[in-house]
Amino acid sequence: MSERFEQTVLTHLDAAYNLARWLVRSPADADDVVQESCLRALRFFGGFRGGDSRAWLLKIVRNTCYSWVRKNRPAEINDEFDETVHTPMQVADSPEAKLISRAESDRVRKALEALPLTFREVLVLREIEGLSYKEISDMTGVPMGTVMSSLSRARQKLREQLGAAAGKEA
Amino acid sequence: MDCTLDRHLLDGYLDGELGFERALEVEAHLASCPSCTQEVEGWKHMRAAIQDPELYHRAPAALEEKIRARFPNGERKLSVSWLQRWLWAGGGAAFATAAMLLAFLGWHPASPTMAQEIATSHIRSMMSDHLMDVVSTDQHTVKPWFDGKIDFAPPVQDFAAEGYPLAGGRLDYVGKRKVAVLIYHRALHIINVYVWPAEDAGSSPIRVDTVQGYNVLAWKKNGFEFRAASDLNVPELRDLANLVSP
């Protein structure tokens, strides 16, 4: 393995696995997807012109995940932004301050895992991988303004999800 | 409830993605709108929960082995056609020829740019066990630790309240001199901040380079040269830079 390729890909293996694990939601499948992504990365490496290798690799992982989901769980792909479900949030009685104090990482994890693919993706890229709007836009092919509104909706969804989970427990 | 602010602006604000003037507008709005303030604070709590290391899936050790084994120079040569192998070898040969030619022409790959040197040092610090010489989140422990080890007193401050907790310090060797390195965390990212005395009292604005996927910021201020290296995004690195050298 060339040293440059190794440095580019294996340095970011945790990030690659983390993204795959969140998008396909199973350790074994994430393992396969990351291996497949690395093979793809090797194939495309000639086209890599330097720059941010983490974003470059994550983009390949992301696309591989989407191929995987399309093949294995096609229903998830259609489960995209449903505009009709989105209602402006009622901020004044937002219970999140109370929720968070009880929300252990486990609950947040479950809520995040339960989100539709596109919401989960944008939250993981922004909040866990710390990518900028520009990087997310480059990766997903949507304009930066749309990244901001997707994040807005994803955050709203996550709050709702946590609210629903808390409601069931109560 | 009669707040008319575009909700998306709050997200842009939370993500540090609004321009300076927009961000000031949102701040002015927050000062007079309790519901938006509550939303922003609420998400900051949520963000902390999401960034809990428990939610980060690190790659299993076996995965790296599997990947190494599947690559051309690995033990097994799986699914790589003779053509690919030939191209691979050809690429290597071409590279070797180019390297020899460059060496002949007097170009020394051994004299990398400063940004390259910083990025390499950053990568090395994370690969080895040599990230920190003094591990402490207390600036009053880290600052005196440098005494006597270097001939200057670097500015050492913890920015946990701003989201950049100090994790420790170490000595490193960059640009043919001993430098102080401060290690900060931002969520799961590690930031190495390199500090050494500047040659003159002037200051220079932040310059950004990207080397091997890492962002390297370079600036000069308050009599010091600063470099910051991380895989963290540039806007947040700038934030830290402004905190480190106000």
Coordinates of C-alpha atoms in Angstrom, one line a residue:
Chain A
M1 CA 0.0 0.0 0.0
S2 CA 1.5 3.3 -0.9
E3 CA 2.3 5.4 2.0
R4 CA 0.4 8.4 0.8
F5 CA -2.7 6.3 0.3
E6 CA -2.3 4.7 3.6
Q7 CA -2.0 8.1 5.3
T8 CA -5.0 9.4 3.5
V9 CA -7.3 6.6 4.2
L10 CA -6.3 4.7 7.3
T11 CA -5.7 8.0 9.3
H12 CA -9.5 8.6 8.9
L13 CA -10.7 5.1 9.5
D14 CA -12.5 6.0 12.7
A15 CA -14.4 8.8 11.0
A16 CA -15.2 6.5 8.0
Y17 CA -16.5 3.7 10.3
N18 CA -18.4 6.1 12.5
L19 CA -20.3 7.6 9.5
A20 CA -21.0 4.2 8.0
R21 CA -22.2 2.8 11.4
W22 CA -24.6 5.7 11.8
L23 CA -25.9 5.4 8.2
V24 CA -26.3 1.7 7.9
R25 CA -26.9 1.1 11.7
S26 CA -25.3 -2.3 12.0
P27 CA -21.7 -3.1 13.0
A28 CA -21.3 -6.0 10.5
D29 CA -22.7 -3.9 7.6
A30 CA -20.7 -0.9 8.5
D31 CA -17.6 -3.1 8.4
D32 CA -18.4 -4.3 4.9
V33 CA -19.3 -0.8 3.7
V34 CA -16.0 0.7 5.0
Q35 CA -14.0 -2.1 3.3
E36 CA -15.9 -1.5 0.1
S37 CA -15.3 2.3 0.5
C38 CA -11.6 1.7 0.8
L39 CA -11.5 -0.3 -2.4
R40 CA -13.4 2.5 -4.1
A41 CA -11.1 5.0 -2.6
L42 CA -8.1 3.2 -4.0
R43 CA -9.7 3.1 -7.4
F44 CA -10.4 6.8 -7.3
F45 CA -7.2 7.8 -5.6
G46 CA -5.6 8.9 -8.9
G47 CA -8.3 11.5 -9.1
F48 CA -7.6 12.8 -5.6
R49 CA -5.9 16.2 -6.0
G50 CA -5.0 16.7 -2.4
G51 CA -7.0 19.0 -0.2
D52 CA -9.1 17.6 2.6
S53 CA -8.6 13.9 2.6
R54 CA -11.0 13.2 5.4
A55 CA -13.9 14.9 3.6
W56 CA -12.8 13.1 0.4
L57 CA -12.9 9.7 2.1
L58 CA -16.2 10.5 3.9
K59 CA -17.8 11.4 0.6
I60 CA -16.9 8.0 -0.7
V61 CA -18.1 6.3 2.4
R62 CA -21.4 8.3 2.2
N63 CA -22.0 7.3 -1.4
T64 CA -21.2 3.6 -0.6
C65 CA -23.6 3.7 2.3
Y66 CA -26.3 5.1 0.0
S67 CA -25.7 2.3 -2.6
W68 CA -25.9 -0.2 0.2
V69 CA -29.2 1.3 1.6
R70 CA -30.7 1.5 -1.9
K71 CA -29.9 -2.2 -2.4
N72 CA -30.8 -3.5 1.0
R73 CA -33.3 -1.1 2.5
P74 CA -34.9 0.8 -0.4
A75 CA -37.8 1.9 1.7
E76 CA -35.3 4.1 3.7
I77 CA -34.4 6.1 0.6
N78 CA -38.0 7.2 0.0
D79 CA -38.3 8.1 3.6
E80 CA -36.9 11.5 2.8
F81 CA -37.8 15.0 4.0
D82 CA -41.5 14.9 4.4
E83 CA -42.5 18.6 4.2
T84 CA -46.0 17.9 5.4
V85 CA -44.9 16.5 8.7
H86 CA -42.7 19.5 9.5
T87 CA -44.6 22.1 11.5
P88 CA -43.0 25.2 12.8
M89 CA -41.8 24.4 16.3
Q90 CA -43.6 25.8 19.3
V91 CA -40.7 27.2 21.0
A92 CA -42.3 28.5 24.2
D93 CA -43.4 25.1 25.4
S94 CA -40.4 23.2 24.0
P95 CA -39.7 20.7 26.8
E96 CA -36.1 20.1 25.7
A97 CA -34.4 21.8 28.6
K98 CA -36.2 19.3 30.8
L99 CA -35.5 16.5 28.4
I100 CA -31.8 16.9 28.2
S101 CA -31.2 16.6 31.9
R102 CA -32.7 13.1 31.7
A103 CA -31.4 12.3 28.3
E104 CA -28.5 10.0 28.8
S105 CA -26.4 9.3 25.8
D106 CA -28.4 6.1 25.3
R107 CA -31.6 7.9 24.7
V108 CA -30.1 10.4 22.4
R109 CA -28.5 7.5 20.5
K110 CA -31.8 5.8 20.1
A111 CA -33.5 8.9 19.0
L112 CA -30.8 9.7 16.5
E113 CA -30.9 6.2 15.2
A114 CA -34.6 6.4 14.7
L115 CA -34.4 9.4 12.5
P116 CA -34.9 9.1 8.7
L117 CA -31.6 8.6 6.8
T118 CA -31.2 12.1 5.5
F119 CA -31.8 13.8 8.9
R120 CA -29.5 11.3 10.6
E121 CA -26.8 11.9 8.0
V122 CA -26.8 15.7 8.3
L123 CA -26.7 15.6 12.1
V124 CA -23.9 13.1 12.2
L125 CA -21.8 15.1 9.6
R126 CA -22.4 18.4 11.4
E127 CA -22.5 17.5 15.1
I128 CA -20.3 14.4 15.4
E129 CA -17.9 14.8 12.5
G130 CA -17.8 18.6 12.8
L131 CA -18.1 19.3 9.1
S132 CA -18.9 22.8 7.9
Y133 CA -21.9 23.6 5.7
K134 CA -19.6 23.9 2.8
E135 CA -18.1 20.5 3.4
I136 CA -21.6 18.9 3.8
S137 CA -22.7 20.7 0.7
D138 CA -19.8 19.3 -1.3
M139 CA -20.4 15.9 0.0
T140 CA -24.1 15.6 -0.5
G141 CA -24.4 17.8 -3.5
V142 CA -27.1 20.0 -2.0
P143 CA -26.7 23.8 -1.9
M144 CA -25.4 25.4 1.4
G145 CA -28.7 27.1 2.1
T146 CA -30.4 23.7 1.9
V147 CA -27.8 22.2 4.3
M148 CA -28.9 24.9 6.8
S149 CA -32.6 24.2 6.4
S150 CA -32.0 20.4 6.5
L151 CA -30.1 20.8 9.8
S152 CA -32.9 23.0 11.1
R153 CA -35.5 20.3 10.3
A154 CA -33.3 17.5 11.5
R155 CA -32.8 19.2 14.9
Q156 CA -36.6 19.7 15.1
K157 CA -37.1 16.0 14.3
L158 CA -34.6 14.9 16.9
R159 CA -36.4 17.0 19.5
E160 CA -39.7 15.5 18.5
Q161 CA -38.2 12.0 18.6
L162 CA -36.9 12.6 22.1
G163 CA -40.2 14.1 23.1
A164 CA -42.1 11.1 21.8
A165 CA -39.8 8.7 23.6
A166 CA -40.2 10.6 26.8
G167 CA -43.9 10.5 26.3
K168 CA -44.0 6.8 25.9
E169 CA -41.9 6.3 29.1
A170 CA -44.1 8.6 31.1
Chain B
M1 CA -44.7 33.2 20.2
D2 CA -44.9 36.2 17.9
C3 CA -41.2 35.9 17.1
T4 CA -40.6 36.5 13.4
L5 CA -37.0 35.5 13.2
D6 CA -36.3 33.0 10.4
R7 CA -35.7 29.7 12.3
H8 CA -32.9 28.7 10.0
L9 CA -30.9 31.7 11.1
L10 CA -30.7 30.2 14.6
D11 CA -29.2 27.0 13.1
G12 CA -26.7 29.0 11.1
Y13 CA -25.9 30.9 14.3
L14 CA -25.5 27.7 16.3
D15 CA -23.2 26.4 13.7
G16 CA -21.0 29.5 13.5
E17 CA -21.9 29.7 9.8
L18 CA -23.4 33.2 9.7
G19 CA -21.3 36.1 8.6
F20 CA -20.2 38.6 11.3
E21 CA -23.0 41.0 10.7
R22 CA -25.7 38.4 10.5
A23 CA -24.4 36.8 13.7
L24 CA -24.6 40.2 15.4
E25 CA -28.2 40.6 14.3
V26 CA -29.1 37.2 15.7
E27 CA -27.3 38.1 19.0
A28 CA -29.3 41.3 19.2
H29 CA -32.5 39.4 18.6
L30 CA -31.6 36.8 21.2
A31 CA -31.1 39.6 23.8
S32 CA -34.8 40.4 23.5
C33 CA -36.3 37.1 22.6
P34 CA -36.5 34.5 25.5
S35 CA -38.0 31.8 23.3
C36 CA -35.1 31.9 20.8
T37 CA -32.6 32.1 23.6
Q38 CA -34.2 29.0 25.1
E39 CA -34.0 27.2 21.8
V40 CA -30.3 28.1 21.3
E41 CA -29.4 27.0 24.9
G42 CA -31.5 23.9 24.5
W43 CA -29.6 22.8 21.4
K44 CA -26.3 23.5 23.1
H45 CA -27.3 20.9 25.7
M46 CA -28.4 18.5 23.0
R47 CA -25.2 19.0 21.2
A48 CA -23.2 18.1 24.3
A49 CA -25.3 14.9 24.5
I50 CA -24.7 14.1 20.8
Q51 CA -21.0 14.6 21.1
D52 CA -20.7 12.3 24.0
P53 CA -17.9 9.9 23.1
E54 CA -20.4 7.1 23.8
L55 CA -22.1 8.0 20.5
Y56 CA -18.9 7.8 18.5
H57 CA -18.3 4.5 16.8
R58 CA -14.6 3.9 16.6
A59 CA -13.4 1.5 13.9
P60 CA -12.8 -2.0 15.3
A61 CA -9.1 -2.9 15.3
A62 CA -9.8 -5.9 13.1
L63 CA -11.1 -3.7 10.4
E64 CA -7.8 -2.0 9.7
E65 CA -6.2 -5.5 9.4
K66 CA -8.8 -6.6 7.0
I67 CA -8.3 -3.5 4.8
R68 CA -4.6 -3.8 4.8
A69 CA -4.9 -7.5 3.7
R70 CA -7.1 -6.5 0.8
F71 CA -4.8 -3.9 -0.6
P72 CA -2.3 -4.5 -3.4
N73 CA 0.8 -4.6 -1.2
G74 CA -1.0 -6.6 1.5
E75 CA -0.6 -10.3 2.1
R76 CA -3.4 -11.2 -0.3
K77 CA -4.0 -9.7 -3.6
L78 CA -7.7 -9.8 -3.8
S79 CA -9.8 -8.4 -6.6
V80 CA -6.9 -6.4 -8.1
S81 CA -6.5 -7.1 -11.7
W82 CA -3.1 -7.5 -13.3
L83 CA -3.7 -4.3 -15.1
Q84 CA -4.3 -2.4 -11.8
R85 CA -1.1 -4.0 -10.4
W86 CA 0.8 -3.1 -13.5
L87 CA -0.4 0.5 -13.3
W88 CA 0.4 0.6 -9.7
A89 CA 3.9 -0.6 -10.3
G90 CA 4.2 1.8 -13.3
G91 CA 3.1 4.7 -11.2
G92 CA 5.7 3.8 -8.6
A93 CA 8.4 3.6 -11.3
A94 CA 7.3 6.9 -12.7
F95 CA 7.4 8.5 -9.3
A96 CA 10.8 7.1 -8.6
T97 CA 12.1 8.5 -11.9
A98 CA 10.5 11.9 -11.1
A99 CA 12.0 11.9 -7.7
M100 CA 15.4 11.1 -9.1
L101 CA 15.1 13.9 -11.6
L102 CA 14.0 16.4 -9.0
A103 CA 16.9 15.3 -6.7
F104 CA 19.2 15.8 -9.6
L105 CA 17.8 19.3 -10.2
G106 CA 18.5 20.1 -6.6
W107 CA 14.9 20.0 -5.2
H108 CA 14.9 18.5 -1.8
P109 CA 11.7 16.9 -0.6
A110 CA 13.4 17.0 2.8
S111 CA 12.7 20.7 3.1
P112 CA 9.0 20.8 3.4
T113 CA 7.0 24.0 3.9
M114 CA 6.3 25.1 7.5
A115 CA 2.6 24.1 7.1
Q116 CA 3.7 20.6 5.9
E117 CA 6.0 20.4 8.9
I118 CA 3.3 21.4 11.3
A119 CA 0.8 18.9 9.8
T120 CA 3.4 16.1 10.0
S121 CA 4.1 17.0 13.6
H122 CA 0.3 17.0 14.3
I123 CA -0.1 13.6 12.7
R124 CA 2.9 12.2 14.5
S125 CA 1.6 13.5 17.8
M126 CA -1.6 11.6 17.4
M127 CA 0.0 8.4 16.1
S128 CA 2.5 8.0 18.9
D129 CA 2.0 8.2 22.6
H130 CA 3.6 11.6 22.5
L131 CA 0.6 13.9 22.3
M132 CA 1.2 15.4 25.7
D133 CA 4.1 15.8 28.1
V134 CA 2.0 17.4 30.8
V135 CA -1.6 16.3 31.0
S136 CA -3.7 18.8 32.8
T137 CA -6.8 20.9 32.2
D138 CA -5.5 23.4 34.6
Q139 CA -3.6 26.3 33.0
H140 CA -1.8 26.9 36.3
T141 CA -0.3 23.5 36.0
V142 CA 0.5 23.7 32.3
K143 CA 2.1 27.1 32.3
P144 CA 4.8 26.6 35.0
W145 CA 5.6 23.2 33.4
F146 CA 7.2 25.1 30.4
D147 CA 9.4 27.1 32.8
G148 CA 13.1 26.2 32.3
K149 CA 12.3 24.0 29.3
I150 CA 12.0 26.8 26.9
D151 CA 13.3 30.4 26.9
F152 CA 9.9 32.1 26.6
A153 CA 6.6 31.9 28.4
P154 CA 3.8 30.9 26.0
P155 CA 0.3 32.2 26.7
V156 CA -1.6 29.3 28.3
Q157 CA -5.3 29.5 29.0
D158 CA -8.1 27.1 29.3
F159 CA -11.2 27.8 27.1
A160 CA -13.5 25.1 28.4
A161 CA -16.3 27.7 28.9
E162 CA -16.0 28.5 25.1
G163 CA -16.0 24.8 24.2
Y164 CA -12.3 24.4 23.8
P165 CA -11.0 22.7 26.9
L166 CA -7.2 22.7 27.5
A167 CA -6.0 19.1 27.6
G168 CA -2.2 19.6 28.2
G169 CA 1.1 20.7 26.7
R170 CA 4.3 19.4 25.3
L171 CA 7.5 20.5 23.7
D172 CA 8.1 19.9 20.0
Y173 CA 10.7 20.9 17.5
V174 CA 9.5 22.8 14.5
G175 CA 11.3 25.1 12.1
K176 CA 14.6 24.2 13.7
R177 CA 13.6 25.5 17.1
K178 CA 12.0 24.3 20.3
V179 CA 8.4 25.3 20.5
A180 CA 5.6 25.1 23.0
V181 CA 2.6 23.1 22.0
L182 CA -0.8 23.4 23.7
I183 CA -3.3 20.7 23.2
Y184 CA -7.0 21.7 23.1
H185 CA -10.1 19.5 22.5
R186 CA -13.2 20.4 20.5
A187 CA -15.7 17.6 20.9
L188 CA -13.7 14.7 19.6
H189 CA -11.2 16.7 17.7
I190 CA -7.7 17.3 18.9
I191 CA -6.1 20.7 18.2
N192 CA -2.4 21.3 18.5
V193 CA -1.5 24.9 19.0
Y194 CA 2.2 25.7 18.4
V195 CA 3.7 28.8 19.9
W196 CA 7.1 30.4 19.7
P197 CA 8.4 34.0 19.9
A198 CA 8.1 36.1 16.8
E199 CA 11.1 37.8 15.3
D200 CA 9.4 41.2 15.5
A201 CA 6.5 42.8 17.2
G202 CA 4.3 43.0 14.1
S203 CA 1.2 40.9 13.6
S204 CA -0.1 39.0 10.6
P205 CA -3.6 37.8 9.9
I206 CA -4.6 34.1 9.9
R207 CA -3.5 32.2 6.9
V208 CA -5.1 28.8 6.2
D209 CA -3.4 25.8 4.5
T210 CA -4.8 22.3 4.1
V211 CA -2.2 19.7 4.3
Q212 CA -3.0 16.0 4.0
G213 CA -6.5 16.6 5.1
Y214 CA -5.6 18.7 8.1
N215 CA -6.2 22.4 8.4
V216 CA -3.2 24.4 9.4
L217 CA -3.7 28.0 10.5
A218 CA -0.7 30.4 10.8
W219 CA -0.7 33.8 12.3
K220 CA 1.5 36.2 14.3
K221 CA 0.3 38.3 17.2
N222 CA 1.3 39.7 20.6
G223 CA 4.9 38.9 19.9
F224 CA 4.4 35.2 19.1
E225 CA 4.2 33.0 16.1
F226 CA 1.2 30.7 16.2
R227 CA 0.3 27.6 14.3
A228 CA -2.8 25.5 14.9
A229 CA -3.3 22.1 13.3
S230 CA -6.4 19.9 13.4
D231 CA -9.1 18.1 11.4
L232 CA -11.5 20.5 13.0
N233 CA -13.3 22.9 10.5
V234 CA -11.7 26.3 9.8
P235 CA -14.4 28.5 11.3
E236 CA -14.0 26.8 14.7
L237 CA -10.3 26.8 14.4
R238 CA -10.4 30.6 13.8
D239 CA -12.5 30.9 16.9
L240 CA -9.9 29.2 19.0
A241 CA -7.1 31.3 17.3
N242 CA -8.9 34.4 18.4
L243 CA -9.2 33.1 21.9
V244 CA -5.6 32.1 22.1
S245 CA -4.3 35.5 20.9
P246 CA -7.0 38.1 21.6

